[in-house]
Short mmCIF file of C-alpha atoms in Angstrom, two decimals:
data_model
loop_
_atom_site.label_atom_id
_atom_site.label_comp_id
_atom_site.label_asym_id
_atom_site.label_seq_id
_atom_site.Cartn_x
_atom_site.Cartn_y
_atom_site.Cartn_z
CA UNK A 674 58.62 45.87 69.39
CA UNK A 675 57.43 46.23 73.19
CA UNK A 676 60.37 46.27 73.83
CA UNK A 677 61.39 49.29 71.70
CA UNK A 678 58.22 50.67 73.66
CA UNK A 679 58.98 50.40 77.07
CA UNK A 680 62.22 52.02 76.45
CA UNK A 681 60.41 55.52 74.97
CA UNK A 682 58.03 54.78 77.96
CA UNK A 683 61.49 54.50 80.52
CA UNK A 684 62.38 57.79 78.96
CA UNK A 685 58.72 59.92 79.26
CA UNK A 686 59.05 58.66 82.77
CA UNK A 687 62.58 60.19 83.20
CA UNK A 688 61.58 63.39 81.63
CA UNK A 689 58.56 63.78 83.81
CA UNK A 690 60.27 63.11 86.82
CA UNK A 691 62.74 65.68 85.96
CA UNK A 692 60.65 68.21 84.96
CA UNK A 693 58.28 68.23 87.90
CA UNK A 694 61.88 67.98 89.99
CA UNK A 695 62.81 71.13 88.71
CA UNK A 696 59.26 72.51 89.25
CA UNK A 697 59.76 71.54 92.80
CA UNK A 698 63.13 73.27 93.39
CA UNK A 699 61.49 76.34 91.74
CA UNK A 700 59.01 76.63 93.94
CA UNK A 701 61.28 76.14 96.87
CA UNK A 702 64.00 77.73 96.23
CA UNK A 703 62.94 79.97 92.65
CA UNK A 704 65.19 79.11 90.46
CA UNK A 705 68.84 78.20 90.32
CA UNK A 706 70.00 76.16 92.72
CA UNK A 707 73.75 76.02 93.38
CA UNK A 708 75.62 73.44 96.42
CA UNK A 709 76.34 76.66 98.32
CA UNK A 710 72.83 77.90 98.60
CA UNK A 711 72.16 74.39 99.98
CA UNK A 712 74.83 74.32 102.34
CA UNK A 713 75.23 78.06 103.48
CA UNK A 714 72.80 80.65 101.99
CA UNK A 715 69.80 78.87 102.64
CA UNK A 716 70.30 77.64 105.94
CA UNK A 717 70.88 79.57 109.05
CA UNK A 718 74.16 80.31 108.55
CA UNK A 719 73.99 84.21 107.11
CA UNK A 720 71.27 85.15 110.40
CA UNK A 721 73.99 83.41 112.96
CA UNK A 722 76.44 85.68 111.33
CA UNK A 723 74.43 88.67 111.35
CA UNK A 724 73.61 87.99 115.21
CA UNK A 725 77.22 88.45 115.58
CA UNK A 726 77.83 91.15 113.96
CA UNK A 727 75.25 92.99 116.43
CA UNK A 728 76.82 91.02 119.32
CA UNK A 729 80.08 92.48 118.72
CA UNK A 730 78.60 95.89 118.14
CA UNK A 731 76.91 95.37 121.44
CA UNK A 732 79.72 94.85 122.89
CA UNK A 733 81.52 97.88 121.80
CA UNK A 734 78.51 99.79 122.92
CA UNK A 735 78.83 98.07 126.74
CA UNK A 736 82.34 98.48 126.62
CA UNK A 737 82.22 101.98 126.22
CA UNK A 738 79.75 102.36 128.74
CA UNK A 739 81.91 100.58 131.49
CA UNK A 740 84.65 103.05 130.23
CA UNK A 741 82.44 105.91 131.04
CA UNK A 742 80.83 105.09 134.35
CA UNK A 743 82.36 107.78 135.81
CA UNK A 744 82.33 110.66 133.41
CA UNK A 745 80.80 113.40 133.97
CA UNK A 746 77.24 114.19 131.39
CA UNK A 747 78.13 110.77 129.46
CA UNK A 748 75.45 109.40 127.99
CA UNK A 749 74.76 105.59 127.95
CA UNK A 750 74.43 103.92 125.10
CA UNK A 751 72.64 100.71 123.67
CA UNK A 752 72.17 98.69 120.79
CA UNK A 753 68.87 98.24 119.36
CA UNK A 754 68.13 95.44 116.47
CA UNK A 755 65.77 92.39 118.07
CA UNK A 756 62.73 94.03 117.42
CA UNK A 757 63.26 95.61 113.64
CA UNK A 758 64.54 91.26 112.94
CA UNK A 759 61.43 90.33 114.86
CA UNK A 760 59.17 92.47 112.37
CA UNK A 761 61.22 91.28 109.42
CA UNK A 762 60.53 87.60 110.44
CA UNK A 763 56.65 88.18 110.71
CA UNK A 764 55.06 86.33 107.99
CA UNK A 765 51.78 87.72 108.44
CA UNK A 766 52.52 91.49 106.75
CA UNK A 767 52.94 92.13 103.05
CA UNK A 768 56.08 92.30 101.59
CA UNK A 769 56.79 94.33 98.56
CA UNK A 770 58.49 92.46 95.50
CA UNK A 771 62.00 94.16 94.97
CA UNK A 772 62.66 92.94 91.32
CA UNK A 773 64.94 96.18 90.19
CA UNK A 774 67.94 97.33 92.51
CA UNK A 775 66.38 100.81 92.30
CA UNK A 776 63.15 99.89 94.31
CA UNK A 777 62.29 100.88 97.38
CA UNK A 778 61.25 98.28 99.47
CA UNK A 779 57.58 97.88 100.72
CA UNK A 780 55.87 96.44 104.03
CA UNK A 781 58.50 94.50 106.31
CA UNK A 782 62.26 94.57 105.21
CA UNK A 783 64.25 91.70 103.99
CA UNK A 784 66.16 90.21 106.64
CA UNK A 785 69.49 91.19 104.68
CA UNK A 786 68.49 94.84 104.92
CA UNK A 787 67.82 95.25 108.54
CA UNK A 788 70.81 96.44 110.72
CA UNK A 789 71.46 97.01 114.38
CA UNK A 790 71.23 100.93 115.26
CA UNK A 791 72.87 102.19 118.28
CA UNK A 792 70.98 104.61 119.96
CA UNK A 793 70.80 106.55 123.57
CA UNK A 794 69.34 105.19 126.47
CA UNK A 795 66.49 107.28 127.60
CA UNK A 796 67.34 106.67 131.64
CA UNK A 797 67.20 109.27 134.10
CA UNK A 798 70.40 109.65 135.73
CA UNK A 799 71.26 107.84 138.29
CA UNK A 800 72.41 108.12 142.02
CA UNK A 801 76.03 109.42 141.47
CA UNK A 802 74.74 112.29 140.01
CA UNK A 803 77.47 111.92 136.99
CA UNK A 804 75.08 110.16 133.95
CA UNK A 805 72.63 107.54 133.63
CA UNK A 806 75.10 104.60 133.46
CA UNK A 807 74.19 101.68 135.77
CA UNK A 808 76.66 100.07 136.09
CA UNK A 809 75.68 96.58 137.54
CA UNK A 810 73.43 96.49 134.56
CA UNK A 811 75.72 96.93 132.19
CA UNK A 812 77.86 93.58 133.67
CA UNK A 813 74.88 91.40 133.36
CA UNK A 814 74.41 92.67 129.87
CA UNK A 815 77.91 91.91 128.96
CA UNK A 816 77.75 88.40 130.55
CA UNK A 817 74.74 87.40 128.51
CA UNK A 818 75.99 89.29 125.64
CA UNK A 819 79.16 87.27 125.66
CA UNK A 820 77.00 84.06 126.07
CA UNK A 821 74.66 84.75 123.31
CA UNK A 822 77.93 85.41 121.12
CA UNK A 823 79.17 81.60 122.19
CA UNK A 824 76.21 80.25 121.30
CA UNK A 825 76.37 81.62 117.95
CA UNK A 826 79.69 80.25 117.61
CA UNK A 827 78.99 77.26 118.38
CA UNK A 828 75.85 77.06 116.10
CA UNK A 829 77.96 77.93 113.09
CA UNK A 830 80.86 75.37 114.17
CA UNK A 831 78.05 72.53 114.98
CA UNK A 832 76.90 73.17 111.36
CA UNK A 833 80.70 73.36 109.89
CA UNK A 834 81.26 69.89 111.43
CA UNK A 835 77.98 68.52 110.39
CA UNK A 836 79.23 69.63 106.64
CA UNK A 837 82.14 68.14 107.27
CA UNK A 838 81.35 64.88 108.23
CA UNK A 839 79.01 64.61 105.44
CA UNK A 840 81.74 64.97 103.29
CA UNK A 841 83.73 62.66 104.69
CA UNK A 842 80.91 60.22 105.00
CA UNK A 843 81.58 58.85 108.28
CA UNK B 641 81.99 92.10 110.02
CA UNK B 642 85.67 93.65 109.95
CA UNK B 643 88.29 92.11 113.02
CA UNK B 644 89.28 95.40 113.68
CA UNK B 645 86.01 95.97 115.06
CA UNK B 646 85.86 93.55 117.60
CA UNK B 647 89.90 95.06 118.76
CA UNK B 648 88.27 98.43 119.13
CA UNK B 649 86.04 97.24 121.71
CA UNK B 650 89.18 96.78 123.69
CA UNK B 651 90.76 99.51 122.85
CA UNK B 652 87.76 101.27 124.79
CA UNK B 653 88.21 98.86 127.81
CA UNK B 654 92.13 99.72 127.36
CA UNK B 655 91.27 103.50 127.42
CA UNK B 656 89.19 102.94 130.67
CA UNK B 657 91.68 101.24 132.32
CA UNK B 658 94.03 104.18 131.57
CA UNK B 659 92.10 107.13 132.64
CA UNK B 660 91.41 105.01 135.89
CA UNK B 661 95.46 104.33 136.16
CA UNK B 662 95.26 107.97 135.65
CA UNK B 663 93.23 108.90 138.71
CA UNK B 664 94.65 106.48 140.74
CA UNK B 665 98.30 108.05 140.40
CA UNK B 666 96.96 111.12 140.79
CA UNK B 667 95.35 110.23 144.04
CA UNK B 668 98.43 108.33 145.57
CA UNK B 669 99.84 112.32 144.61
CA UNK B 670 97.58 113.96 146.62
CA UNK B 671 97.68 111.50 149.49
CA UNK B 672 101.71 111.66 149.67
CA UNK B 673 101.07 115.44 149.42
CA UNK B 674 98.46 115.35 152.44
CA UNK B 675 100.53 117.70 154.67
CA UNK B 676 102.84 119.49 152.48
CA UNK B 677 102.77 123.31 153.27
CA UNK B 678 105.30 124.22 150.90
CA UNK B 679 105.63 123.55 147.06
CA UNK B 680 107.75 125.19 144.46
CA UNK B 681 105.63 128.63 144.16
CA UNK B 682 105.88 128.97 148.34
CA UNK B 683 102.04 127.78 148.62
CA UNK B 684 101.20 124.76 150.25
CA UNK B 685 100.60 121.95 147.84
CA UNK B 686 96.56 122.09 146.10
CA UNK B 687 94.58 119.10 145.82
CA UNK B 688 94.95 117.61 141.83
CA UNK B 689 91.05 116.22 140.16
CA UNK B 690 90.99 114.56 137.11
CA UNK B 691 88.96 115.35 134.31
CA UNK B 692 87.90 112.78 132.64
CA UNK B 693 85.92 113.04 129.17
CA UNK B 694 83.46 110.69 126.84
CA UNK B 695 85.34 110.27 123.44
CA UNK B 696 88.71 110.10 121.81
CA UNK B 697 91.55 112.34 121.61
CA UNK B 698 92.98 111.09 118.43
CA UNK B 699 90.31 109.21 116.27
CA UNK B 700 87.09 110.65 115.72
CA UNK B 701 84.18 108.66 116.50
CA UNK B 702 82.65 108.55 113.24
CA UNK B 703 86.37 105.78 112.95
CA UNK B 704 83.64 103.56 114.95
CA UNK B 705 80.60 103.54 113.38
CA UNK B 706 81.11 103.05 109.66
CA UNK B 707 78.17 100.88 108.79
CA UNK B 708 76.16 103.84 109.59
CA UNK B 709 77.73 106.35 107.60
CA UNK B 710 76.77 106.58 103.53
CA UNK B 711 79.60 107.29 101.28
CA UNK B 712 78.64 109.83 98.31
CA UNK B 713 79.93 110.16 95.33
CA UNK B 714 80.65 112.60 92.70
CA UNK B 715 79.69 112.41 89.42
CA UNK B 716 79.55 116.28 88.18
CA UNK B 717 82.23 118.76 89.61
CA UNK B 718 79.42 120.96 90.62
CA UNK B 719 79.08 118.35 93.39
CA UNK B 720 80.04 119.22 96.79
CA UNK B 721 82.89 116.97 98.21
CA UNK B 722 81.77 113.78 100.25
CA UNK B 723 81.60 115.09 103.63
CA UNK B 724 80.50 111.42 104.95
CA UNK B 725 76.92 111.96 105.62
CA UNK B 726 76.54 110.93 109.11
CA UNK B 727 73.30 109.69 110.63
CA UNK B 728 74.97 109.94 114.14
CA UNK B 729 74.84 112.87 116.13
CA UNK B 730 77.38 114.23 118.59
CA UNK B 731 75.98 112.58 121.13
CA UNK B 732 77.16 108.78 120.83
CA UNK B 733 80.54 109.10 121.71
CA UNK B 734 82.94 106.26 122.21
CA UNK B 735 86.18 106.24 124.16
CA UNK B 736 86.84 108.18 126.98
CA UNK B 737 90.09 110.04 128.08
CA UNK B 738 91.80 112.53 130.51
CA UNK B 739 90.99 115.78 128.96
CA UNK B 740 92.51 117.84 131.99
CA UNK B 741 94.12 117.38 135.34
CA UNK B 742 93.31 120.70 137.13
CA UNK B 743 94.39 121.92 140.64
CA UNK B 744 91.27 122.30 143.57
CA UNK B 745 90.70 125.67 143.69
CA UNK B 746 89.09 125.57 147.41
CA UNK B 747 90.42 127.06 149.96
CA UNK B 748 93.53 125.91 151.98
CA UNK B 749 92.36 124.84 156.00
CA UNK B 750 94.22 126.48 158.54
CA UNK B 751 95.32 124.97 161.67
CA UNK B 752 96.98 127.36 164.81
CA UNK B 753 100.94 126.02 164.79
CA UNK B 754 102.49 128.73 166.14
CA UNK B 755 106.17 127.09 166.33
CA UNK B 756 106.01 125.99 163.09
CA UNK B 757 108.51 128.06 160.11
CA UNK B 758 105.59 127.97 157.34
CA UNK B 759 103.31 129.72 159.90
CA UNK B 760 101.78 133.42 158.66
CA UNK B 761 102.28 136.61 161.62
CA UNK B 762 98.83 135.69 163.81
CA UNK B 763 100.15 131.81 164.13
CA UNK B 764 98.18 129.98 161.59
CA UNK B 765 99.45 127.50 159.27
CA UNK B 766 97.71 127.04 155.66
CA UNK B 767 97.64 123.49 155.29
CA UNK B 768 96.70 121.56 151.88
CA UNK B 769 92.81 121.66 150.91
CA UNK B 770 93.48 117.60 150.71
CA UNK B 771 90.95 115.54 152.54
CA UNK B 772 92.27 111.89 152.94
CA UNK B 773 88.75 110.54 153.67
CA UNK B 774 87.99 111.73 150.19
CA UNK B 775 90.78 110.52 148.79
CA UNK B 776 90.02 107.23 150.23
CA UNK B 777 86.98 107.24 148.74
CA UNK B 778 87.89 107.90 145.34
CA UNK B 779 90.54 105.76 145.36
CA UNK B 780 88.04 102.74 145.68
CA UNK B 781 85.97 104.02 143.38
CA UNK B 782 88.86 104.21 140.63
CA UNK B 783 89.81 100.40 141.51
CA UNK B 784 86.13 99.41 141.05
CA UNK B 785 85.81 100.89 138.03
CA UNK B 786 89.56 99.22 136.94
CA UNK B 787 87.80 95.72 137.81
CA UNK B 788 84.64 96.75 135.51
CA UNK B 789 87.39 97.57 132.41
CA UNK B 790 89.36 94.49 133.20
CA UNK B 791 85.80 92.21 133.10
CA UNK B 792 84.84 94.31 130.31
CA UNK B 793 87.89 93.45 128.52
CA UNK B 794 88.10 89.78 129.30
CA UNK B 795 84.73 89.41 128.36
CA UNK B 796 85.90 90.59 124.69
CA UNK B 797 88.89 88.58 125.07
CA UNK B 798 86.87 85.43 125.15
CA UNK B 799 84.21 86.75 122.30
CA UNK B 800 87.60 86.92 119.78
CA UNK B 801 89.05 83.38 120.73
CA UNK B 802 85.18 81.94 120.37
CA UNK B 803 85.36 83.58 116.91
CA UNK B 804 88.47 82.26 116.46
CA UNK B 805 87.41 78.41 117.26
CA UNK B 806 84.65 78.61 113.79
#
């Protein structure tokens, strides 16, 4: 008989404990929960690929600027995206619940909707006389650019591996 | 994030590097040509510039920037025809070409060579409207900028093959 108890007690237990589990995961992560959310959608992965994205649009932009150092009424060009992510990151303003695909979103954007704009450089032009490209500028840019690219690389791959070696459990 | 995007970029360091090979054949022209006082039309030979120009000859810039165009569709025929909506204007060019090589229409200098067979009734000689320390000068200035495009281009070079290591 007590034993025939302390199995339906075993079993509350278990049902408890499973319930308030998937409580917990709902609050986390609101709902379903699949492996690849938990390896790739929730982790850092989709921002180090959008950072690359603009890098490599940045680059086009520098590119093209080096090109046209030395034509004639060009007009420099530049890449602007850091400060719309910035204001999408900033917890403190209200965000506007999209639950319909026709809404239009409210407050700061969702980090999936914000995209790098290219857009003029408002310099004055410079000493040649041609257009506001300067030149030496535009190298730095392009060596940090091609850093910050690396290092998002190299995030990603660091987070591959880890994956990896999880899997292989060694 | 498409490939081809990342190739473009240096397709616009490889267009750089062009219109600078450009000018700098142009130059080496106009240096050889420093004291020819007759061409083919009888005049002595005129000084050649290079025009260069911000886009492309062949692809449109819009090619470029697709993220930032909207695509519309048509769902009566009353519709007008998707004309791709484009948030860009003019302005943001991308490429850059020779649009024009063009002959210096200043005038030719004239030196007093008497003895020489080009030389007009009064003794003066109309040599080219060439000036090598110009020429110098732009010559340097082309191989600069060929060094920018060839950084520029490395730089992109190592960006792909970083991509490439994920």
């Amino acid at each position: 008989m007590f034993k025939k108890n302390l199995h339906i007690i075993a079993i509350l237990i278990k049902k408890t404990m499973a319930q308030s589990l998937q409580s917990y995961r709902d609050s986390i992560f609101g709902g379903e929960l699949m492996i690849t959310d938990l390896l790739f959608d929730r982790t850092a992965c989709p921002d180090l690929e959008k950072s690359m994205d603009v890098y490599s649009l940045r680059q086009k932009t520098l590119a093209n600027n080096i090109a046209n150092a030395m034509t004639p009424g060009y007009k420099a060009q530049k890449v602007e995206f850091e400060e719309e992510y910035r204001k999408s990151l900033n917890k403190n303003k209200i965000k506007g619940d999209l639950t319909d695909d026709k809404h239009i979103s409210l407050g700061r954007k969702p980090i999936n909707k914000v995209y790098p704009q290219v857009v003029l450089r408002e310099d004055p032009i410079n000493d040649t006389g041609l257009n506001n490209v300067d030149i030496d500028r535009e190298m730095a840019e392009m060596a940090e650019n091609s850093l910050r690219y690396e290092m998002s690389t190299k995030l990603i791959l660091k987070r591959f591996n880890n994956i990896k070696s999880a899997i292989r459990g060694r | 994030m498409r490939i081809k995007s990342l190739f473009t970029t240096m397709d616009i360091s490889a267009q750089g590097l062009s219109v600078q090979r450009t000018k700098m054949n142009v130059i080496a022209e106009n240096i050889a040509n420093a004291e020819t006082t007759k061409t083919e039309n009888g005049d002595p030979y005129r000084r050649n510039i290079v025009q260069q120009q911000a886009g492309s000859k062949e692809r449109k810039f819009i090619d470029y920037y697709k993220p930032n165009t909207i695509n519309m569709t048509e769902t009566k025929n009353v519709h007008m025809p998707d004309q791709k909506f484009r948030y860009l204007d003019e302005d943001k060019t991308i490429g850059v070409y020779v649009s024009d090589i063009i002959k210096d229409p200043s005038a030719f200098k004239m030196i007093y060579d008497p003895s020489h067979p080009d030389a007009n009734e009064q003794g003066y000689l109309a040599m080219p409207n060439v000036n090598i320390v110009q020429e110098m000068v732009d010559m340097i200035s082309a191989s600069r900028s060929y060094e920018a495009n060839v950084t520029a281009l490395n730089s992109s070079k190592d960006m792909i093959r970083n991509a490439l290591k994920i």
